Short mmCIF file of N, CA and C in Angstrom, two decimals:
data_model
loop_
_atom_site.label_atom_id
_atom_site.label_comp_id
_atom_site.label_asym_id
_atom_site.label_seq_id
_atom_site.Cartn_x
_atom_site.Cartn_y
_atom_site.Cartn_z
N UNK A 1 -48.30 -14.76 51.57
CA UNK A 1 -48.20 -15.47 52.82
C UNK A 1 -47.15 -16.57 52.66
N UNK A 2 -46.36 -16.44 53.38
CA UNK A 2 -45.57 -17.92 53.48
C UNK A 2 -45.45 -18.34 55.01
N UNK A 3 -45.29 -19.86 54.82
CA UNK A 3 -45.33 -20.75 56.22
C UNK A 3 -43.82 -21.72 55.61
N UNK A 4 -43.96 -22.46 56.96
CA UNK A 4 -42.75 -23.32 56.87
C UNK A 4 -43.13 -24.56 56.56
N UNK A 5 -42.54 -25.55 56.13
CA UNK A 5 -42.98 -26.74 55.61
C UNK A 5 -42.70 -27.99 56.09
N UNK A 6 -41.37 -27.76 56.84
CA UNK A 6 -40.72 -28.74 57.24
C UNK A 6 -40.53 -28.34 59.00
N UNK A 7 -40.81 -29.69 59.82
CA UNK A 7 -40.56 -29.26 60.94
C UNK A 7 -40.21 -30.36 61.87
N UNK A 8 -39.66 -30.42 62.83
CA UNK A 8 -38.81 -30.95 63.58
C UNK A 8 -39.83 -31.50 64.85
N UNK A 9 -40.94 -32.54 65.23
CA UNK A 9 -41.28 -32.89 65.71
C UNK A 9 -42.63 -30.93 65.76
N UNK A 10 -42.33 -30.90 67.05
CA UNK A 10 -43.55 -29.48 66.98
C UNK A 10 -42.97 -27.84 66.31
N UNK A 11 -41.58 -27.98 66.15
CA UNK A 11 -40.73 -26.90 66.00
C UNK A 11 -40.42 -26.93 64.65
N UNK A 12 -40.48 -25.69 63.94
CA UNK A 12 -40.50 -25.53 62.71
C UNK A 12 -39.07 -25.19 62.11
N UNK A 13 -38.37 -25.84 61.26
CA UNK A 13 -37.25 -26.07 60.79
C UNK A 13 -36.93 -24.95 59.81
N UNK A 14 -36.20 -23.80 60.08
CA UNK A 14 -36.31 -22.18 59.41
C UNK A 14 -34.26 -22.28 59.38
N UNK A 15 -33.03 -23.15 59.94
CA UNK A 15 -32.06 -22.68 59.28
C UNK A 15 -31.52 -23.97 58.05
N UNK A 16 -32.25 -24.64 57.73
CA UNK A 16 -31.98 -25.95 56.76
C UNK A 16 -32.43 -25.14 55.32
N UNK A 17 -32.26 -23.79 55.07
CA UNK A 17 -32.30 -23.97 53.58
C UNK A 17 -31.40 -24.04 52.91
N UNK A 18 -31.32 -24.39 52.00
CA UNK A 18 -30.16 -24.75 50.80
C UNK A 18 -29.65 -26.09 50.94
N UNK A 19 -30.21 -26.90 52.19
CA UNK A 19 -29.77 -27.98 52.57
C UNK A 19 -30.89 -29.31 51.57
N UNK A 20 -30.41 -30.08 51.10
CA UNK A 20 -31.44 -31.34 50.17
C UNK A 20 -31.86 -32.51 51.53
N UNK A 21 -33.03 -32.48 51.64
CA UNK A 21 -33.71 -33.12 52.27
C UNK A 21 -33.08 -34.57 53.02
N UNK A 22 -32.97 -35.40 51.96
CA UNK A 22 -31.94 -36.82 52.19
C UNK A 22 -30.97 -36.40 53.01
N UNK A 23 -30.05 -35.62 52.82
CA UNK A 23 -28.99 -35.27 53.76
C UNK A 23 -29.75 -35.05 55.01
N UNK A 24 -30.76 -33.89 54.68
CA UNK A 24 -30.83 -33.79 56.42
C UNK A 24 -31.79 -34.46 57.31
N UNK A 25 -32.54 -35.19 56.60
CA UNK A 25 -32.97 -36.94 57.07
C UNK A 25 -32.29 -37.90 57.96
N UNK A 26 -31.23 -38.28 56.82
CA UNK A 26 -29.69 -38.89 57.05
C UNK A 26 -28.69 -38.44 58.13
N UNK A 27 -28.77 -36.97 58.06
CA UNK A 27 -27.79 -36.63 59.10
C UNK A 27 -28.79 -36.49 60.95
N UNK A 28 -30.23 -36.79 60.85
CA UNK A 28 -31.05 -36.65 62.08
C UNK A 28 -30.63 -37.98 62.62
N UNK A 29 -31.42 -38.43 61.18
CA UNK A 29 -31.07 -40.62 62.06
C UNK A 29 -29.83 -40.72 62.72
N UNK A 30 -28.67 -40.51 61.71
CA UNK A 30 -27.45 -40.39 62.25
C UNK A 30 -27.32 -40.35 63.84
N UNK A 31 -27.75 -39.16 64.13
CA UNK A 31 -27.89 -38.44 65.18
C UNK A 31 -28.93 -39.21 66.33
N UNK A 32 -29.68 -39.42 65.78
CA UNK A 32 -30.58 -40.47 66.86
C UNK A 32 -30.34 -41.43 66.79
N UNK A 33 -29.48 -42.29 66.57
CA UNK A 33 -28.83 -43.76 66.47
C UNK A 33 -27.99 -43.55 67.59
N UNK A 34 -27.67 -42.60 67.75
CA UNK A 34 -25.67 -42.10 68.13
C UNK A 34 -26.40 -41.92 70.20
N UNK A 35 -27.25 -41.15 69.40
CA UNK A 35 -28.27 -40.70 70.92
C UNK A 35 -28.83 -41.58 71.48
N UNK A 36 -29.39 -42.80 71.12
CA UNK A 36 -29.52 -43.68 71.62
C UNK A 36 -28.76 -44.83 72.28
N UNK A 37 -27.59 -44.86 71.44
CA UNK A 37 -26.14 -45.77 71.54
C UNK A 37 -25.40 -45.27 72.88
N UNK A 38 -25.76 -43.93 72.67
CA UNK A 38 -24.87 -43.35 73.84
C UNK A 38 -25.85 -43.29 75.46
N UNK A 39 -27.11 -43.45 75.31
CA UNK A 39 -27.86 -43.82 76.24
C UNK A 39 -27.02 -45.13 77.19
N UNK A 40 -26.94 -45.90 76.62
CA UNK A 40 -26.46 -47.39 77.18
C UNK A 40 -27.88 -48.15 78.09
N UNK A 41 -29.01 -47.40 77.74
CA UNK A 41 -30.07 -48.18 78.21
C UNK A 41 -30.49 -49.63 77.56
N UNK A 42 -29.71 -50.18 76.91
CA UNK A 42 -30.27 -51.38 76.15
C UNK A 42 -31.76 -51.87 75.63
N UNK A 43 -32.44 -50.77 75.85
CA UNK A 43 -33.87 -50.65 75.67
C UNK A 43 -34.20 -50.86 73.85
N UNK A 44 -35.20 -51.40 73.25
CA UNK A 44 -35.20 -51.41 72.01
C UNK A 44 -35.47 -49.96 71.38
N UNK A 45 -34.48 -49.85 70.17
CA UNK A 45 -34.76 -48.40 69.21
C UNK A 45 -35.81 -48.84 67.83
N UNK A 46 -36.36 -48.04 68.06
CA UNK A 46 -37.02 -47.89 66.61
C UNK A 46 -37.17 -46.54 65.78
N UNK A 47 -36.81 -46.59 64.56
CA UNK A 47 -36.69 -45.72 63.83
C UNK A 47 -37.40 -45.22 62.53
N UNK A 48 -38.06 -44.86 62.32
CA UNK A 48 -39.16 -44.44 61.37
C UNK A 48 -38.82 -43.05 60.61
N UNK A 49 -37.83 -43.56 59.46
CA UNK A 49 -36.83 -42.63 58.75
C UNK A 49 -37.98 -42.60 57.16
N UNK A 50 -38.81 -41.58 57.01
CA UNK A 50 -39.67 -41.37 55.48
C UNK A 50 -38.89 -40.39 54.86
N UNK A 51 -37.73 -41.07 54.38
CA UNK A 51 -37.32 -39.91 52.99
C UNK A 51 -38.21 -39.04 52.19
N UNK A 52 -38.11 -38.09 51.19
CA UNK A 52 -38.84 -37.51 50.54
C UNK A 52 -38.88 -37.79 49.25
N UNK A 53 -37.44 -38.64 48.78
CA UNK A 53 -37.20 -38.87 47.70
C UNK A 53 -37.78 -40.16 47.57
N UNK A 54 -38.23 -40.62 46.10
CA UNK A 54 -37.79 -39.95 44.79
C UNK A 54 -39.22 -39.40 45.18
N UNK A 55 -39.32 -38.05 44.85
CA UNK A 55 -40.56 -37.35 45.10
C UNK A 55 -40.67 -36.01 44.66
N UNK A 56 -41.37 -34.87 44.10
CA UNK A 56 -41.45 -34.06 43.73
C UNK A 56 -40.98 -33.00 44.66
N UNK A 57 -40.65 -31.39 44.23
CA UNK A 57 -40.14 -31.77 43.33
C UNK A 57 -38.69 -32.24 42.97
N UNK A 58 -38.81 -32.56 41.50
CA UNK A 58 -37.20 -33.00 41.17
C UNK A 58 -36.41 -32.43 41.33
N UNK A 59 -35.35 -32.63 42.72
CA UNK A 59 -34.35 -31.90 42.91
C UNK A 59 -33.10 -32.78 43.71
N UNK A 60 -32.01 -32.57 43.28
CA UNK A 60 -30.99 -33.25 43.61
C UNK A 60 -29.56 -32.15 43.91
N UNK A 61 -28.50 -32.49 44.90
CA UNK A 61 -27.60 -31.52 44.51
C UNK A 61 -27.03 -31.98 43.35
N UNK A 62 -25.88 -31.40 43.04
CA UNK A 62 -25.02 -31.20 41.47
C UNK A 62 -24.50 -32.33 41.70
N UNK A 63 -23.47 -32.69 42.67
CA UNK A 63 -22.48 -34.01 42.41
C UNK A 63 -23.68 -35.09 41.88
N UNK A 64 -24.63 -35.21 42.48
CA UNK A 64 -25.66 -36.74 42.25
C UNK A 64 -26.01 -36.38 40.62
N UNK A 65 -26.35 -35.23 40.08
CA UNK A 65 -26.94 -35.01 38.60
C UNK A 65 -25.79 -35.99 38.15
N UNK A 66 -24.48 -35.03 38.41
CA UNK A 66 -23.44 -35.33 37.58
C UNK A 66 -22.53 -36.81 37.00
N UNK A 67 -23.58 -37.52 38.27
CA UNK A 67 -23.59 -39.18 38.47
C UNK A 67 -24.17 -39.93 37.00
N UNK A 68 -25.58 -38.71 36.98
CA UNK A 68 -25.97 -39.34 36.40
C UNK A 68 -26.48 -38.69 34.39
N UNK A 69 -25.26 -38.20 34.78
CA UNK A 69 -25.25 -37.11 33.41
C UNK A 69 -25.22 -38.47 32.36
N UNK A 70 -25.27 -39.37 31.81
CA UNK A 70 -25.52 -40.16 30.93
C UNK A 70 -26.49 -40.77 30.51
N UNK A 71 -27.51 -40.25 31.12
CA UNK A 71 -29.23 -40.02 30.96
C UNK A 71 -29.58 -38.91 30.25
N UNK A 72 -29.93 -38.99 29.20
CA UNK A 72 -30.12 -37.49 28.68
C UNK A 72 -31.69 -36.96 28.86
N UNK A 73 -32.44 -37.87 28.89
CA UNK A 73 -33.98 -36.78 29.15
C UNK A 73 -33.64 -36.69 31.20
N UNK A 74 -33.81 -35.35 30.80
CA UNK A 74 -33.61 -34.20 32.02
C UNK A 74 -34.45 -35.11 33.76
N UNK A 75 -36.04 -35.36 33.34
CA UNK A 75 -36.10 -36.00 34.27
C UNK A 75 -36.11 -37.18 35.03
N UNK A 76 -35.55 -38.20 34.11
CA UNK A 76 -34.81 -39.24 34.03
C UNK A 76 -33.31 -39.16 34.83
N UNK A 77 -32.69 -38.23 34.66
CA UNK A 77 -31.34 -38.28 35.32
C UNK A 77 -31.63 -37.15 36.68
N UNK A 78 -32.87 -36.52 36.65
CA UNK A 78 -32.84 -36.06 37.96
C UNK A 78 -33.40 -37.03 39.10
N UNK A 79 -34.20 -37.89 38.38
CA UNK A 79 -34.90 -39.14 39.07
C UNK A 79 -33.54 -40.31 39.92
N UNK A 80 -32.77 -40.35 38.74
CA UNK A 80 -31.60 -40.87 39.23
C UNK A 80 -30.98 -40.52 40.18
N UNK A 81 -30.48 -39.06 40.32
CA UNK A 81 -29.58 -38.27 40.99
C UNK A 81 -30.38 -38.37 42.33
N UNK A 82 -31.43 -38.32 42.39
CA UNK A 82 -32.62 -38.62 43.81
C UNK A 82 -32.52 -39.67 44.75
N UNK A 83 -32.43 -40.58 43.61
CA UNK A 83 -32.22 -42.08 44.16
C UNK A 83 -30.62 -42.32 44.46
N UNK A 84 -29.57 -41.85 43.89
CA UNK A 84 -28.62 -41.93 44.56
C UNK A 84 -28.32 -41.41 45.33
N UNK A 85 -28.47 -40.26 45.72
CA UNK A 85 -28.72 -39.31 46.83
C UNK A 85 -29.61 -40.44 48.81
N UNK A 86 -30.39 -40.58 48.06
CA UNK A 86 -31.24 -41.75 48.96
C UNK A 86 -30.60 -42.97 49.06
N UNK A 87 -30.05 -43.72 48.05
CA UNK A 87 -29.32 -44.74 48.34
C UNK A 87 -27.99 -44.50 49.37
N UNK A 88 -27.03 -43.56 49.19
CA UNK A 88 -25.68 -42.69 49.93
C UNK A 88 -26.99 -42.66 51.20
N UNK A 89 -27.49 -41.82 51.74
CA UNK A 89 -28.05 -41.80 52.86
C UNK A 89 -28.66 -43.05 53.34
N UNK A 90 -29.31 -43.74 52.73
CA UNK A 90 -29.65 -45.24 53.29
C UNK A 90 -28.33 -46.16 53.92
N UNK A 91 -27.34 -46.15 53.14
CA UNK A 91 -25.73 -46.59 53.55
C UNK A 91 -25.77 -45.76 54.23
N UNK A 92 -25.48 -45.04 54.55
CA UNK A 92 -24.83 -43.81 55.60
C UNK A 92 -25.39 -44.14 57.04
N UNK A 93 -26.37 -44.22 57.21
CA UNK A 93 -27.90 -44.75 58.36
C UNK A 93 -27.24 -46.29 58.47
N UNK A 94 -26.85 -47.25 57.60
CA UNK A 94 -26.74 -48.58 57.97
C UNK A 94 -25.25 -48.63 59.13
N UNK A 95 -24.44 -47.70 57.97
CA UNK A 95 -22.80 -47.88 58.70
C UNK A 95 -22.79 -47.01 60.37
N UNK A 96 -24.21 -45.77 60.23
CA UNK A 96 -24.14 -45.59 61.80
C UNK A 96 -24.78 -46.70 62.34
N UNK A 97 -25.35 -47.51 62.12
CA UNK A 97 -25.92 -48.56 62.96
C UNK A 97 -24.94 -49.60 63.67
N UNK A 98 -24.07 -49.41 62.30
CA UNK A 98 -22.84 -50.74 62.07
C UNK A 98 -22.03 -50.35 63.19
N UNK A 99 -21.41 -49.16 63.38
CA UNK A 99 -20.45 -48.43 64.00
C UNK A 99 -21.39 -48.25 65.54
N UNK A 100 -22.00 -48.15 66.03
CA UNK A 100 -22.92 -47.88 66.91
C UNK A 100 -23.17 -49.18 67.89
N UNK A 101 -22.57 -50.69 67.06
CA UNK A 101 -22.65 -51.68 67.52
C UNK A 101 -24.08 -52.19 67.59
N UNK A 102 -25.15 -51.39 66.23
CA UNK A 102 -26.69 -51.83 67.04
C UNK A 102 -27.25 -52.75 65.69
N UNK A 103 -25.95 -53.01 64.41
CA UNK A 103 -26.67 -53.69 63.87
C UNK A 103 -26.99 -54.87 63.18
N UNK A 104 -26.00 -55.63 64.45
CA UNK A 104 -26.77 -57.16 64.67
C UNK A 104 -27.69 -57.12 65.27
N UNK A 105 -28.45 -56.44 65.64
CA UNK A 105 -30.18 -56.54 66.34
C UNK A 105 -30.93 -55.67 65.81
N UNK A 106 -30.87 -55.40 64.82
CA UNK A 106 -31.60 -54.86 63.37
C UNK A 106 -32.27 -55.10 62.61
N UNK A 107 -33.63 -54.86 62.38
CA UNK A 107 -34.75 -55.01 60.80
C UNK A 107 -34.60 -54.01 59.80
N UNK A 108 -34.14 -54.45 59.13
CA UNK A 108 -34.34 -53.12 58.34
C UNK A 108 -36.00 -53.55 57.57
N UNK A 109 -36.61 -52.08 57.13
CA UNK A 109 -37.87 -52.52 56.15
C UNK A 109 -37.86 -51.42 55.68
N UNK A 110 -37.83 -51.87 54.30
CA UNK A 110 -37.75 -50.69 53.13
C UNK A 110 -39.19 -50.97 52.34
N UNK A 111 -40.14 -49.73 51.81
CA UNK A 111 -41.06 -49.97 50.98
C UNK A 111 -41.58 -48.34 50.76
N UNK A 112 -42.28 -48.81 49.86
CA UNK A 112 -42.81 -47.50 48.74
C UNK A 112 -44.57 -47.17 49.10
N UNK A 113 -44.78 -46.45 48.76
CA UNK A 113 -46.33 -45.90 49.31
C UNK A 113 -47.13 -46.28 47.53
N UNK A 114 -46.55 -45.82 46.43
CA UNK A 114 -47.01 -46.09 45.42
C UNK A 114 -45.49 -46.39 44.29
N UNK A 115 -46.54 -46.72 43.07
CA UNK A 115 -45.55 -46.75 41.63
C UNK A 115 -45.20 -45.73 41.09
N UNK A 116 -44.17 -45.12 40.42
CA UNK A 116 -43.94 -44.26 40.05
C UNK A 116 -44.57 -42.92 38.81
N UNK A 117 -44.19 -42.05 38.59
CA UNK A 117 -44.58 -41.84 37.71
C UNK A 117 -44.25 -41.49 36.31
N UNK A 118 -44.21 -41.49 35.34
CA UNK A 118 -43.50 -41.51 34.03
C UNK A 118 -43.16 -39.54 33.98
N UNK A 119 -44.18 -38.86 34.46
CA UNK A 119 -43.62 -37.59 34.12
C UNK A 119 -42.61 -37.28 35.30
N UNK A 120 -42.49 -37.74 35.99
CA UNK A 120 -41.28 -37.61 37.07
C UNK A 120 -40.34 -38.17 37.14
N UNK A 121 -39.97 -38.47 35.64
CA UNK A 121 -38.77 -39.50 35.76
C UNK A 121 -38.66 -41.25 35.99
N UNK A 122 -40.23 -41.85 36.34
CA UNK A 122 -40.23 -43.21 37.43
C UNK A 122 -40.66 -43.94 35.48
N UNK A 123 -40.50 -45.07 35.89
CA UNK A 123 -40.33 -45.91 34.26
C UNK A 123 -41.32 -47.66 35.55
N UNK A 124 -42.91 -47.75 35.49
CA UNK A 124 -43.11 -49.11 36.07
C UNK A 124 -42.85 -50.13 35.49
N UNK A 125 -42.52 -50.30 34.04
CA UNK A 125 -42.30 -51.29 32.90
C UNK A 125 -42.33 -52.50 33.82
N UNK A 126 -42.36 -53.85 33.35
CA UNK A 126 -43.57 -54.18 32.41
C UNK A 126 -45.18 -53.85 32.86
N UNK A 127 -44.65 -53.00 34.22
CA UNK A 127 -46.81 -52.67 34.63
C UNK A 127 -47.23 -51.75 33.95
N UNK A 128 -48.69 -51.67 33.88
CA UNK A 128 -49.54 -50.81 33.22
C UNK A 128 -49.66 -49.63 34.51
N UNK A 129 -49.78 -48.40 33.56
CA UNK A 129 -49.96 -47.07 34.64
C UNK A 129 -48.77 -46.95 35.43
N UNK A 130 -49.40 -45.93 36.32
CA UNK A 130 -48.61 -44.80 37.12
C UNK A 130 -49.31 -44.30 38.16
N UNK A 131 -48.52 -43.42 38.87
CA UNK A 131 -48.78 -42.84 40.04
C UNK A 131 -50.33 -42.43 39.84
N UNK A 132 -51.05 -42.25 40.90
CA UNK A 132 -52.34 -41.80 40.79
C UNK A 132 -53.61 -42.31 39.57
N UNK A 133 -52.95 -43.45 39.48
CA UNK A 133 -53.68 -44.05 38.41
C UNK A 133 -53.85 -45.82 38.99
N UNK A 134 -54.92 -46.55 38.98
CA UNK A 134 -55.76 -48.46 39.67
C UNK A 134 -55.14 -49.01 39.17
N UNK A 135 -53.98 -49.15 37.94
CA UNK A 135 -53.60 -49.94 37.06
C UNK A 135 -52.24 -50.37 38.34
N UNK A 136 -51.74 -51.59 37.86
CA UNK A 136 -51.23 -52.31 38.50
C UNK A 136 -49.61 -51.34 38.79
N UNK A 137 -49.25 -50.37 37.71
CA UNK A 137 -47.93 -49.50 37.96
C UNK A 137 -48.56 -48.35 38.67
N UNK A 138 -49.58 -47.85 39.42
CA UNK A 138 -49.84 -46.76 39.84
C UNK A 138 -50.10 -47.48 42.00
N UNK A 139 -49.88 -48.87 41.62
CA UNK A 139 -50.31 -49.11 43.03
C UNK A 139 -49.53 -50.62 43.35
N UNK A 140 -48.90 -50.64 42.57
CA UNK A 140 -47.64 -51.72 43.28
C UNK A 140 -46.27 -51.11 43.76
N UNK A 141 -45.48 -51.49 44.18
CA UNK A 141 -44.75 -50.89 44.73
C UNK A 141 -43.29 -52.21 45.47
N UNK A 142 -42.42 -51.75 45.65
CA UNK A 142 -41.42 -52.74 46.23
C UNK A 142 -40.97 -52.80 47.80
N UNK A 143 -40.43 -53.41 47.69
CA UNK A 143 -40.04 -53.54 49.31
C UNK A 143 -39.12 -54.54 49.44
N UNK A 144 -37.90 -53.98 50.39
CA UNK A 144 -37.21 -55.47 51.37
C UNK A 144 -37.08 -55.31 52.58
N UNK A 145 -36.71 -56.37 53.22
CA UNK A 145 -36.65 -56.49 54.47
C UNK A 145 -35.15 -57.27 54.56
N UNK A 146 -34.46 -56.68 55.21
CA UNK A 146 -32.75 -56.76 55.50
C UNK A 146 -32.73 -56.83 56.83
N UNK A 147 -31.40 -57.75 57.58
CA UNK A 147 -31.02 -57.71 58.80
C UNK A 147 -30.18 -58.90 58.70
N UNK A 148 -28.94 -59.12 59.53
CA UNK A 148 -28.33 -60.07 60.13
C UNK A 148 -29.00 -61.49 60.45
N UNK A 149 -30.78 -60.99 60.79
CA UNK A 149 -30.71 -62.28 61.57
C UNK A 149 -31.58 -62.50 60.74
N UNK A 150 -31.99 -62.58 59.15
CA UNK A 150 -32.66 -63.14 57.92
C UNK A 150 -31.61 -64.29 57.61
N UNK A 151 -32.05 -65.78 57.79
CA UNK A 151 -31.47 -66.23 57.57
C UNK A 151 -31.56 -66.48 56.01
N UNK A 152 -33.03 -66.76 55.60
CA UNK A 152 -32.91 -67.74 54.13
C UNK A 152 -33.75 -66.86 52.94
N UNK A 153 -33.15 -66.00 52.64
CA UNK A 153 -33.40 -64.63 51.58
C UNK A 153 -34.28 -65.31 50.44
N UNK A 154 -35.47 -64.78 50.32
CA UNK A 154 -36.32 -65.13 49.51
C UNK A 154 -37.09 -64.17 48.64
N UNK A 155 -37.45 -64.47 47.81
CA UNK A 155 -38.31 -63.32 46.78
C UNK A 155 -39.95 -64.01 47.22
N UNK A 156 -40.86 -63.00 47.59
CA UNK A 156 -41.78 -63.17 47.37
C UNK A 156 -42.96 -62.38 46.62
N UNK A 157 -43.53 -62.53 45.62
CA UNK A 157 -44.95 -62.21 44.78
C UNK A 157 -46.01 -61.98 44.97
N UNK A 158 -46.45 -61.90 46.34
CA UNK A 158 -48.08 -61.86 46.76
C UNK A 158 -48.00 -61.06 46.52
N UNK A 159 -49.76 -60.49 47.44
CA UNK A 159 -49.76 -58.95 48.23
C UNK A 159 -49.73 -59.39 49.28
N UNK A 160 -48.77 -57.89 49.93
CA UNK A 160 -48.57 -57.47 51.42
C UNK A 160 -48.87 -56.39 51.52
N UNK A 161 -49.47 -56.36 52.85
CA UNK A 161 -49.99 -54.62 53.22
C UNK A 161 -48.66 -54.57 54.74
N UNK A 162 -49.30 -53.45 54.69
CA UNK A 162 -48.14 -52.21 55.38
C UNK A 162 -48.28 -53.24 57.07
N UNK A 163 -49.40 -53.50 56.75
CA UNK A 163 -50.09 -54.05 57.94
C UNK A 163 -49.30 -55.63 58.94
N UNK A 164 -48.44 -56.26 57.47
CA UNK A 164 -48.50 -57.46 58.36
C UNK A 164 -46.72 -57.13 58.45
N UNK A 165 -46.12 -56.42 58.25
CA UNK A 165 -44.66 -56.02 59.07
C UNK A 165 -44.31 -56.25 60.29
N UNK A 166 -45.28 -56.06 61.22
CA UNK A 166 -45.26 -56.32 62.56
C UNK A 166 -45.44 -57.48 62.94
N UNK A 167 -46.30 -58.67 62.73
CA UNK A 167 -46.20 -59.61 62.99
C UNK A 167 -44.97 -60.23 62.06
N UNK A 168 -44.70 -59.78 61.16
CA UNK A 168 -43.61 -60.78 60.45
C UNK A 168 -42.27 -60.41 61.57
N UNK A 169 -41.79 -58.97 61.61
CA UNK A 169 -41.05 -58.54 62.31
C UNK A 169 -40.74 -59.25 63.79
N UNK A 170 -42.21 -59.59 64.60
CA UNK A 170 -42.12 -60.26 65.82
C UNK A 170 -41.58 -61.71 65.91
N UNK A 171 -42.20 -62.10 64.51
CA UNK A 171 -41.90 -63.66 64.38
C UNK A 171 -40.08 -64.05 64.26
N UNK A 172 -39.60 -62.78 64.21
CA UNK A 172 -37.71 -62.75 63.07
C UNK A 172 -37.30 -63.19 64.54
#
């Protein structure tokens, strides 16, 4: 039996194979930035872009490995090649924003669901544990929050849940 995995709001996504995920993430937003821009409704956009990467399984195209061919354990430099792959598409999404004229009125919020994992390439050092594991590297995770109108860039150490984005967001 096979089914499809990936799908496009209710419609199931059957000519994207051979295509790496990030790209075709990257190239939708793209596309719905552009679609919105070209609306001229001045109405607020919001965008809710969940990459797949860094995420199982490990797969990257060739140019990104080849980035990171100076990693020699295998899933270490595919972990890499993931994340650069995701980083190029994260830029890619900012400069359509940039070009689009939409992103001086922009939040960006970047964050992770969990910590990584050591057999997939992810390194939590100095935390204890990993993915699927209570220890402080299996359930911390990073995050920023970027935009034009951040004025006074700060590091902060608490906990934050997913939860208080929105009021911080309202308050910007």
């Amino acid at each position: 039996m096979r089914g499809v995995d990936l799908r496009n709001n209710t419609e199931p996504v059957t000519k994207e194979n051979g295509s790496h995920s990030t790209h075709l993430f990257t190239r939708e937003a793209q596309a719905r930035i552009m679609q919105h821009h070209a609306s001229l409704t001045g109405r607020p956009f919001f965008l809710y872009l969940a990459y797949q990467a860094v995420h199982y399984p490990l797969e990257a195209p060739q140019r990104y490995v080849e980035r990171c061919a100076y990693i020699k354990r295998t899933t270490s430099q595919l972990y890499c090649a993931m994340m650069a792959a995701f980083d190029e598409g994260r830029g890619d999404v900012v400069e359509q924003l940039k070009a689009a004229g939409m992103w001086d009125n922009t939040i960006l919020v970047f964050t992770t669901d969990n910590g990584g994992t050591d057999q997939g390439g992810g390194n939590n050092w100095p935390l204890r544990g990993n993915y699927a594991t209570v220890w402080e590297g299996g359930v911390r995770g990073i995050g920023f929050v970027l935009g034009p109108g951040i004025d006074k860039p700060f590091t902060y150490n608490g906990l934050v849940h997913a939860s208080v984005w929105l009021p911080m967001e309202h308050s910007s």
